[in-house]
Coordinates of C-alpha atoms and ligand atoms in Angstrom, one line a residue:
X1 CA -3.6 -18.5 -20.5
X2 CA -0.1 -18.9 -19.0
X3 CA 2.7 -16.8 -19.7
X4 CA 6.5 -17.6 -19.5
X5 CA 6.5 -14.2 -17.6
X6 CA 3.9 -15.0 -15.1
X7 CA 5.3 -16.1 -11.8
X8 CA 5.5 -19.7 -11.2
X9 CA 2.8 -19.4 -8.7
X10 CA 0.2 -17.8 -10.9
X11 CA 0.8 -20.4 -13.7
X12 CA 0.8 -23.5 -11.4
X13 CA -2.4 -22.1 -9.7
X14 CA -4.9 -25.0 -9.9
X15 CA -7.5 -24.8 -12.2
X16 CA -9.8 -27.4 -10.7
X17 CA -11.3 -28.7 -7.5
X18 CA -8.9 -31.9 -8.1
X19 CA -5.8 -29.8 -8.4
X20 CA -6.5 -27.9 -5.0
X21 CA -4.1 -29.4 -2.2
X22 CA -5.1 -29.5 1.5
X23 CA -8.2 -27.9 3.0
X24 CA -10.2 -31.1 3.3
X25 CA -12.6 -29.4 5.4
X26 CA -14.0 -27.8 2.5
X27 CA -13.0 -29.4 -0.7
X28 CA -13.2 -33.4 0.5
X29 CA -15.7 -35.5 -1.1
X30 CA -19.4 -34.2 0.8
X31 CA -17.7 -31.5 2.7
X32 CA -19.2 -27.7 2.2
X33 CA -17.7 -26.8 -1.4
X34 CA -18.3 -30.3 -2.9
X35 CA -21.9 -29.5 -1.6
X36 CA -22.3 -26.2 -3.3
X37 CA -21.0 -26.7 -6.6
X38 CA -23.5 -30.1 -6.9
X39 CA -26.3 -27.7 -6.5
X40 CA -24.8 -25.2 -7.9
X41 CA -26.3 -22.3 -5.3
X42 CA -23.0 -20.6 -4.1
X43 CA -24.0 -18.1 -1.8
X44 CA -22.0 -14.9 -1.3
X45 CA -18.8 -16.7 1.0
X46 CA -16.1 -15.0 3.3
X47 CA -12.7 -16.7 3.1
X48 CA -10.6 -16.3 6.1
X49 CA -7.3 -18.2 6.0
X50 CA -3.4 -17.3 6.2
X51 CA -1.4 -15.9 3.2
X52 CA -1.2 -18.5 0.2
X53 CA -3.5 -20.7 1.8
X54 CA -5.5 -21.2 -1.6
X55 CA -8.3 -18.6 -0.9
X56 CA -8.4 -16.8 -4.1
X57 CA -7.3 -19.8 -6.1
X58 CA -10.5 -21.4 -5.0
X59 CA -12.6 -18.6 -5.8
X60 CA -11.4 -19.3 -9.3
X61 CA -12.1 -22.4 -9.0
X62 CA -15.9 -21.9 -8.0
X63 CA -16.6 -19.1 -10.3
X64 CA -15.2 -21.9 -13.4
X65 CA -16.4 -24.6 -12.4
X66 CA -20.2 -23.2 -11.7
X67 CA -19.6 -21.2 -15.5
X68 CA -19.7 -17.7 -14.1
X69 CA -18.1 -14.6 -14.8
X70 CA -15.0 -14.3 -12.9
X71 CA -13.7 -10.6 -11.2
X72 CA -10.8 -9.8 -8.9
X73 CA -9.9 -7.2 -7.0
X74 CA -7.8 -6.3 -4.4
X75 CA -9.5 -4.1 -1.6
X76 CA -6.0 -2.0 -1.3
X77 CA -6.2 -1.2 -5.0
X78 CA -9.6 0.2 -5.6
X79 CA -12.3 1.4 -4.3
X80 CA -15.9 2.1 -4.6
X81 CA -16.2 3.7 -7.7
X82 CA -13.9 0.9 -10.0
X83 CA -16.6 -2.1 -8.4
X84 CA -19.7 0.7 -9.2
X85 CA -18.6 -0.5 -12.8
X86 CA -17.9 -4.1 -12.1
X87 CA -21.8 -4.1 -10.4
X88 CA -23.8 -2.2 -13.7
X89 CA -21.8 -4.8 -16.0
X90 CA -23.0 -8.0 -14.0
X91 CA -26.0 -6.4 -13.8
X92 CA -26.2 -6.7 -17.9
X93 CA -24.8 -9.9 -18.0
X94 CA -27.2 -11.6 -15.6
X95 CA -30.1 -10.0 -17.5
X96 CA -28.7 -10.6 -21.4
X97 CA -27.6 -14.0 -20.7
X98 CA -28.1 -15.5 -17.1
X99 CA -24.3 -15.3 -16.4
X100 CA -24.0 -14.8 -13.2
X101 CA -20.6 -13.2 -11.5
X102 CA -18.5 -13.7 -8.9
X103 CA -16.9 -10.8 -7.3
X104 CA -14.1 -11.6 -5.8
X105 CA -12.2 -9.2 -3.3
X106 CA -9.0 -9.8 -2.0
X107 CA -8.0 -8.3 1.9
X108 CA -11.5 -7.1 2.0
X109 CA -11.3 -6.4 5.2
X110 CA -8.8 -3.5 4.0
X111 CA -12.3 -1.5 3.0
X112 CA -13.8 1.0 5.3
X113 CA -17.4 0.3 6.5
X114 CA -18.7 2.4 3.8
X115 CA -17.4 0.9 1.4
X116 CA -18.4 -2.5 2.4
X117 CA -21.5 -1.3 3.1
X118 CA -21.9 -0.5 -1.1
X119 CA -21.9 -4.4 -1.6
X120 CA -24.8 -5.7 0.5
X121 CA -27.9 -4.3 -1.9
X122 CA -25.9 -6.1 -4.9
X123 CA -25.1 -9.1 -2.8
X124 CA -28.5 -8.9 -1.4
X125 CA -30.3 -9.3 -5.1
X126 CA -28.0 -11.3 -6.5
X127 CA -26.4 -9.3 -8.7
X128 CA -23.4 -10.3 -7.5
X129 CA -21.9 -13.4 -5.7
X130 CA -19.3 -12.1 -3.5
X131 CA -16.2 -13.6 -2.3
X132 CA -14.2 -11.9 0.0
X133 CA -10.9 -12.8 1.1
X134 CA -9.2 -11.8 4.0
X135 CA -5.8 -12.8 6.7
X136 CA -7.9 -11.0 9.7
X137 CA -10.9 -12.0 11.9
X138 CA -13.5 -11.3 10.4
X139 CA -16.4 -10.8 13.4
X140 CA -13.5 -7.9 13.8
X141 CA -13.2 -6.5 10.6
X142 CA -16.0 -7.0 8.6
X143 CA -19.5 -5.1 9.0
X144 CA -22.2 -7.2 10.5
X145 CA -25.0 -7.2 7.8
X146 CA -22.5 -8.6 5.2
X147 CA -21.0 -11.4 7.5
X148 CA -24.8 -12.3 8.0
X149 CA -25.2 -12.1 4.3
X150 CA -22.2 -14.3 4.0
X151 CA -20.9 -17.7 4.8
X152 CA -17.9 -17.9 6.5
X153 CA -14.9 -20.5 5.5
X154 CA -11.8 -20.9 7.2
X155 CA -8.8 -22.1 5.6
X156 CA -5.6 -23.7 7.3
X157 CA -2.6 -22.6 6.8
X158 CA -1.1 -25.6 4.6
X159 CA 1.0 -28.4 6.4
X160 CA 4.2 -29.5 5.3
X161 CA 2.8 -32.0 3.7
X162 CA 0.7 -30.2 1.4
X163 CA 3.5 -28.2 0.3
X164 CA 6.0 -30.7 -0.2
X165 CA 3.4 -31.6 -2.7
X166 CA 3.1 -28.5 -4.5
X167 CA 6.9 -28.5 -4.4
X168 CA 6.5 -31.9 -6.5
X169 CA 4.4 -31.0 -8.8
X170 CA 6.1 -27.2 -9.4
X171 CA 9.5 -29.5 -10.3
X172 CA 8.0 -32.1 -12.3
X173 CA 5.0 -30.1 -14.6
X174 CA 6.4 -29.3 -17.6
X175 CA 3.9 -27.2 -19.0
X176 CA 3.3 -24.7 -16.6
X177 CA 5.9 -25.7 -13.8
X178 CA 9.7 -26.2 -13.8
X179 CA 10.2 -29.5 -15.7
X180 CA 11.6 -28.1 -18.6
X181 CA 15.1 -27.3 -16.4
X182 CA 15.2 -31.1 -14.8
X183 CA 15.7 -29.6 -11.2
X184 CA 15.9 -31.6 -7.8
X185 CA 16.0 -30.1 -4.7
X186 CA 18.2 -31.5 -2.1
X187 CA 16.7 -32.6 1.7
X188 CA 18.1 -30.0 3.4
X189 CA 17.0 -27.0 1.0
X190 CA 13.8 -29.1 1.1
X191 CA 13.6 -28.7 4.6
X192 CA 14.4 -25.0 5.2
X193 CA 12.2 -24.2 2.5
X194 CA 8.9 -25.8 4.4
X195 CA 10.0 -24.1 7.7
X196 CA 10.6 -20.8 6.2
X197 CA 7.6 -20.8 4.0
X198 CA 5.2 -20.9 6.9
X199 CA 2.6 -22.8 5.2
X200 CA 2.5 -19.7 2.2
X201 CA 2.3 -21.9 -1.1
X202 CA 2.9 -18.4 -2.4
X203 CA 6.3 -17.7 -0.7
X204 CA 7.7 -21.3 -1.5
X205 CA 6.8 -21.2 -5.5
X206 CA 8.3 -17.9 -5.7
X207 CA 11.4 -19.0 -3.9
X208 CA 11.5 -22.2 -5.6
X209 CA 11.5 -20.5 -9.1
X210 CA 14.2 -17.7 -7.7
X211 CA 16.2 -20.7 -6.5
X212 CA 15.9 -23.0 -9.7
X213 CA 16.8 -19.7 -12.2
X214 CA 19.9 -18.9 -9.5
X215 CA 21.0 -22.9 -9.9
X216 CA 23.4 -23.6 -12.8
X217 CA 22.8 -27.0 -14.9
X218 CA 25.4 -29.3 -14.9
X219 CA 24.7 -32.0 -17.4
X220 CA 21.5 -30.8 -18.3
X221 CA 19.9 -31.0 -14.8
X222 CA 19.9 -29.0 -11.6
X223 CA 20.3 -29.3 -7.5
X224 CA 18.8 -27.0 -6.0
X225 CA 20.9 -26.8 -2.6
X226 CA 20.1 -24.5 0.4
X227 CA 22.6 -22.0 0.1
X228 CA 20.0 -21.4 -3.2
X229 CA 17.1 -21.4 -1.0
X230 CA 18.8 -19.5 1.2
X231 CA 19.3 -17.1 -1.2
X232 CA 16.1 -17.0 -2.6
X233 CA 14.0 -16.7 0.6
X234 CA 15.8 -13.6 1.0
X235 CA 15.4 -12.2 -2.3
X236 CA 14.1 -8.9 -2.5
X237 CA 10.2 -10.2 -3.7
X238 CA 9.9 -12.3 -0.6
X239 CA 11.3 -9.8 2.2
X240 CA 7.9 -8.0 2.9
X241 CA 6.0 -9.6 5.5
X242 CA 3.7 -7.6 7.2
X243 CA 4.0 -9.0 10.6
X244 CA 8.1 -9.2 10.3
X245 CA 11.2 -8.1 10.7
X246 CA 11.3 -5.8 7.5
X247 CA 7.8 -4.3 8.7
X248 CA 9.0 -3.3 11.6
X249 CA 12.3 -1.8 9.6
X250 CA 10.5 -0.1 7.2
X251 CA 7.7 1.7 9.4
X252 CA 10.9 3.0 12.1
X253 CA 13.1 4.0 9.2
X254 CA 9.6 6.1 8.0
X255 CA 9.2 7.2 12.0
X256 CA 13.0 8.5 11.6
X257 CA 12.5 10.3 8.3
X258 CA 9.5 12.1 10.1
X259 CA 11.6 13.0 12.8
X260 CA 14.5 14.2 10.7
X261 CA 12.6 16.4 8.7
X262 CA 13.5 14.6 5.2
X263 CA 10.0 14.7 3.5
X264 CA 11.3 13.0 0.4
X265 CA 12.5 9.7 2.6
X266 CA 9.2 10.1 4.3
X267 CA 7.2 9.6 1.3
X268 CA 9.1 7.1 -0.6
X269 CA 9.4 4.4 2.9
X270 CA 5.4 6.0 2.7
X271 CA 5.5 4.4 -0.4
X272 CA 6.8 1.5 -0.3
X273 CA 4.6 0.6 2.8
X274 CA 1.5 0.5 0.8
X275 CA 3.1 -1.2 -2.2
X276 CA 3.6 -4.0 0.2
X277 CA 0.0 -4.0 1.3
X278 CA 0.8 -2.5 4.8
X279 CA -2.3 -1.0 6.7
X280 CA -2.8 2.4 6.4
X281 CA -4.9 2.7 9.8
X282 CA -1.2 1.4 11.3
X283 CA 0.8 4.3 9.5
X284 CA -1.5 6.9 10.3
X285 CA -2.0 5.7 13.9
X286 CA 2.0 5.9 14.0
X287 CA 2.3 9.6 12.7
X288 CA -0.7 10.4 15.2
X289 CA 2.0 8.8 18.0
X290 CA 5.1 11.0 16.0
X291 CA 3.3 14.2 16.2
X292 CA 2.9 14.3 20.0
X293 CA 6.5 12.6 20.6
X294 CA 8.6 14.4 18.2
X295 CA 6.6 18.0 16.9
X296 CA 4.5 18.8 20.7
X297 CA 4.3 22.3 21.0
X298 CA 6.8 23.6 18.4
X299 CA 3.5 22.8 16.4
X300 CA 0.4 22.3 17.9
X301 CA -1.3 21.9 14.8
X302 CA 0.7 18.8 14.2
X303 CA -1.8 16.4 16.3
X304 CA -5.0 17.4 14.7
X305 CA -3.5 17.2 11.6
X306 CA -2.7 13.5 12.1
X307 CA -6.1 12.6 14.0
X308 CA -7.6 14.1 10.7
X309 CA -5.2 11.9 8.4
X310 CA -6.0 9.1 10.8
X311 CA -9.9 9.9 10.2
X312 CA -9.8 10.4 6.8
X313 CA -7.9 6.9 6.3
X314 CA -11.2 5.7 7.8
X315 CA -13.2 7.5 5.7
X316 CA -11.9 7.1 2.3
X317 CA -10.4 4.1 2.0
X318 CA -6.9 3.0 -0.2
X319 CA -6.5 4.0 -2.7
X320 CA -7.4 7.2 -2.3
X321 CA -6.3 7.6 1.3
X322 CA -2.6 7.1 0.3
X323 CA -3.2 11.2 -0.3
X324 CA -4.2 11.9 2.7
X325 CA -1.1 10.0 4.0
X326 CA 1.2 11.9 2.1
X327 CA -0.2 15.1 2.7
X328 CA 0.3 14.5 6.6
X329 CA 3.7 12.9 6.0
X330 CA 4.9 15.5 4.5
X331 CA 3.4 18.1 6.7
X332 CA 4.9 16.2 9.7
X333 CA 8.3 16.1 8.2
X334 CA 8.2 19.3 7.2
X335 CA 7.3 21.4 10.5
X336 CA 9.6 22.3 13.5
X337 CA 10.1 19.2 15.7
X338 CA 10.1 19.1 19.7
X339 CA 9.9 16.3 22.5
X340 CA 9.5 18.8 25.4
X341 CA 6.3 17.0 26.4
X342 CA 7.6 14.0 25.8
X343 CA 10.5 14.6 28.3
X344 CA 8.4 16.4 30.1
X345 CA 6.6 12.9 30.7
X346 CA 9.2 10.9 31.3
X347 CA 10.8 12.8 34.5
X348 CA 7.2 13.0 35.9
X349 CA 7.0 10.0 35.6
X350 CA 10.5 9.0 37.3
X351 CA 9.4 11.0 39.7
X352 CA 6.0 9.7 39.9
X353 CA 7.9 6.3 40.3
X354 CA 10.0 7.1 42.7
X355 CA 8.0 8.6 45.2
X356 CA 5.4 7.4 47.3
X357 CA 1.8 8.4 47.1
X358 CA 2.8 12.5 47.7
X359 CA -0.4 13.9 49.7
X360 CA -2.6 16.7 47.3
X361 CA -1.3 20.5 49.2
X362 CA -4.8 21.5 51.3
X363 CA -5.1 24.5 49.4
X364 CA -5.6 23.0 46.2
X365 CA -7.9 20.3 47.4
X366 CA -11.5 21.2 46.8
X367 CA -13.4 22.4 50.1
X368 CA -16.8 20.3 49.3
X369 CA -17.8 20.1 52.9
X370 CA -17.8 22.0 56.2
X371 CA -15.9 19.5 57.3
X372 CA -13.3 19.7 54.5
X373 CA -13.4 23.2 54.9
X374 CA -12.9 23.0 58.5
X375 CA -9.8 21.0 57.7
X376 CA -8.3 23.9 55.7
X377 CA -9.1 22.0 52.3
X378 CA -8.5 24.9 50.0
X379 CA -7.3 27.4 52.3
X380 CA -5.2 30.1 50.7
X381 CA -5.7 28.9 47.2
X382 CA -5.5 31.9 45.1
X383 CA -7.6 32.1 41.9
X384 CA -5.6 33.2 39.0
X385 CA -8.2 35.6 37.0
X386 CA -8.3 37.7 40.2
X387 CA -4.7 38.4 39.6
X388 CA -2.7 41.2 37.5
X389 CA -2.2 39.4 33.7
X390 CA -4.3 36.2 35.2
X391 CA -1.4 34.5 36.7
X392 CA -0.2 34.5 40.2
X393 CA 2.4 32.7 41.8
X394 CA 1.5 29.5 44.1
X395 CA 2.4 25.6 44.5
X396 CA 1.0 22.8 43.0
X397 CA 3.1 20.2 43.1
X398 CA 3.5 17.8 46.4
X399 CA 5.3 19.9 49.2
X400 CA 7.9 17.1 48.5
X401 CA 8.5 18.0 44.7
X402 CA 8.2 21.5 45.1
X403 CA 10.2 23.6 42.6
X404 CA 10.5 20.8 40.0
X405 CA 11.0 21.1 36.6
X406 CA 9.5 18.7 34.1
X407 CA 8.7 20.7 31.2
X408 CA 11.5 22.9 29.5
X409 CA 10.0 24.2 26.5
X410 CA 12.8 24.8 23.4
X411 CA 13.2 27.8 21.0
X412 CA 11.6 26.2 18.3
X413 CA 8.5 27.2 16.4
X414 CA 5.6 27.8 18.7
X415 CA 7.0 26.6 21.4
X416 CA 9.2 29.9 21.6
X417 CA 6.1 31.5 22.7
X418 CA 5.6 29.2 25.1
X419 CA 9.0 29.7 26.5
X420 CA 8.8 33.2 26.3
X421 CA 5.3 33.7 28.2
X422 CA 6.3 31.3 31.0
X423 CA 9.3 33.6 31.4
X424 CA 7.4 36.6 31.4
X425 CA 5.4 34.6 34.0
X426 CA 7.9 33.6 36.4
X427 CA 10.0 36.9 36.0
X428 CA 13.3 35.9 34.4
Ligands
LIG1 P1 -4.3 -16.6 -1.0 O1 -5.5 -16.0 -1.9 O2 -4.8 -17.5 0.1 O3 -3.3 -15.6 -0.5 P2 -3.7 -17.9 -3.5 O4 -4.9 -18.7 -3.7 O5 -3.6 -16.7 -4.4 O6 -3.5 -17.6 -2.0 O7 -2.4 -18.8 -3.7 C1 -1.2 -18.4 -4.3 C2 -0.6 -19.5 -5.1 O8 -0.2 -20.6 -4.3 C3 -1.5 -20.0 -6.1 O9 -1.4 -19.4 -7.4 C4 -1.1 -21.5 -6.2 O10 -0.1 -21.7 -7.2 C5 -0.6 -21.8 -4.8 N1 -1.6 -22.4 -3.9 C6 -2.1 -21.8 -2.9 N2 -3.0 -22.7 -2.2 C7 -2.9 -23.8 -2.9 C8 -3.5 -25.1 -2.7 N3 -4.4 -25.3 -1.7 N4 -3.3 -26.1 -3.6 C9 -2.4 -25.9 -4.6 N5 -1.8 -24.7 -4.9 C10 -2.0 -23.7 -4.0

């Protein structure tokens, strides 16, 4: 049933194999799908394509056209428990009627390997017909029993052609599509709405419907011109795009509230990360990177914290794992920040640069040989437990570095200790 509030791209979705544009490979007369629906045996399938390719539209179309029971889900949403439920129903419905159901699960390869794991039995006895969808490799992502379980289809991401079509059609339909306002687009907004919509049928109907709404009539019709499109490509709906600029924008302005101690910023960029779909592997992986760069010593129970957020991320699986995020987000804002080590780093590194190869001092190389020992490897070396407090004064840098300073740990949190020991240590 189509709504007036559903987006133009979710009424316009095509409802049968005729409807579907592009992907010839698969839908053309004899190719692969053609062939499955005739004999009506659809194994469990893998769809790996771009963004608004047509992957879970043709899902829909399998599960309708072969009568089964249709279910969608999107791997960031849920998680085992929600498709336990979805598994015990088809089981009924296969044995009280013969339905059988498609299970359809978008970004699958969002799911841990546990929980991708929980589908192969059901897959395996036909319980349930699995299509997963997914943007990413899937000999990388997915586990290895369910792509051999599977079939794997690739879509192309759809050529201008094949959207200047949809385009068509979304103008002209007036059931489901935009007929009723009598809009044209001009060539140039035509144009810059097939470059910008990178082959996502997606992006251009929601731009398309943003653009005809922000289009006054005159005369009862509308041009749709490209300052519209314009406008409508960069609309808030359309702006998240997980390998763009506003990814990039939203996970350093996340980085920055981390590193400027506002928890509350944290969590709500946190937020709006995984409402956008964004990885959670890649914002834990980032706050394992923050808690080394910015927090270091002034808490050193910043990094295992993060490793463990990191972990769990792997373990659980959205949506559950946005907890775990927020608990180390907050955390992470929350504690005392340093980037001694990190500085600490960088001038070794200068230095590291700009010197050549500095020779290891003999007395700390280890003596293995005679030989070596002969050489004075390890002369004079004095071992530090055999010394008042465990510490005695020596070099270890190069002869040429001698005396330099890389780390200067700061007054804050446990670093202070850190300071004050190596004080104590040195005799200041
Ligand atoms: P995906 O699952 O690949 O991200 P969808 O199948 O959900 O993309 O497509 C999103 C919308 O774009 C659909 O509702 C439909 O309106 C349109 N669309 C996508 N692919 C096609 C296609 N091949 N033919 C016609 N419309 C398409």
């Amino acid at each position: 049933m189509n709504s007036p509030h559903q987006p133009l791209a979710d009424r316009l979705r095509p409802q049968k194999i005729g409807e579907f544009v592009g992907q010839k490979h698969l839908v053309g007369r004899g190719k692969i799908i053609a062939t499955l629906l005739r004999q009506d045996k659809i194994p469990s399938l893998i769809f790996w394509g771009p963004p608004g390719s047509g992957k879970t539209t043709l899902a829909k179309i399998i599960a309708s056209e072969t009568k089964s029971h249709f279910e969608f889900y999107s791997a960031v949403e849920v998680g085992v428990n929600e498709i336990k439920k979805v598994v015990q129903e088809s089981k009924g419905r296969l044995e009280e009627t013969g339905q059988r159901t498609i299970l359809c699960i978008d970004e699958i390869h969002r799911w841990n390997k546990a929980q991708q794991a929980y589908l192969l039995p059901h897959v395996e006895d036909g319980t349930i017909i699995l299509i997963g969808a997914t943007t990413e490799n899937p000999s990388f992502e997915l586990i290895g029993p369910l792509l051999s379980r599977s079939k794997v289809l690739t879509l192309d991401r759809l050529d201008e052609r094949d959207i200047a079509e949809i385009v068509t059609r979304a103008l002209k339909d007036g059931q489901k599509g935009l007929g009723e306002y009598k809009a044209t687009i001009n060539k140039e907004a035509l144009k810059l709405l097939l470059e910008a919509s990178n082959g996502d049928a997606r992006t251009v109907l929601n731009a398309l419907e943003i653009a005809t709404n922000l289009t006054k009539p005159k005369q009862g019709k509308r041009l749709i011109t490209l300052e519209k499109i314009t406008q409508a490509l960069g609309s808030k709906k359309l702006l998240y795009d997980k390998t763009g600029e506003e990814h990039y924008n939203t996970i350093s302005a996340f980085i920055k509230s981390l590193r400027g101690s506002d928890a509350d910023a944290a969590v709500y960029w946190l937020a709006r990360m995984l409402e956008a779909g964004e990885d959670p592997e890649f914002i834990a992986r980032r706050m394992v990177i923050l808690a080394s760069e910015d927090i270091g010593n002034a808490d050193p129970k910043a990094l295992p914290l993060a490793v463990a957020a990191f972990d769990a991320v792997r373990f659980v699986g959205l949506p559950e794992a946005a907890l775990n995020l927020a608990h180390a987000a907050t955390y992470l804002a929350t504690t005392p920040k340093s980037n001694a080590s990190y500085m600490a780093l960088k001038r070794a590194k200068a230095d590291v640069k700009s010197t050549l190869n500095e020779p290891v001092p003999l007395h700390l190389r280890n003596p293995v040989t005679d030989l070596m020992k002969g050489v004075g490897y390890g002369k004079g070396y004095k071992y530090a437990h055999e010394f008042p407090g465990g510490f005695v004064k020596q070099q270890f840098l190069p002869d040429k570095l001698k005396g330099r300073k890389y780390y200067e740990p700061k007054n804050i949190g446990y670093e202070r200790y850190i300071k004050e020991h190596l004080e104590k240590l040195h005799g200041k």
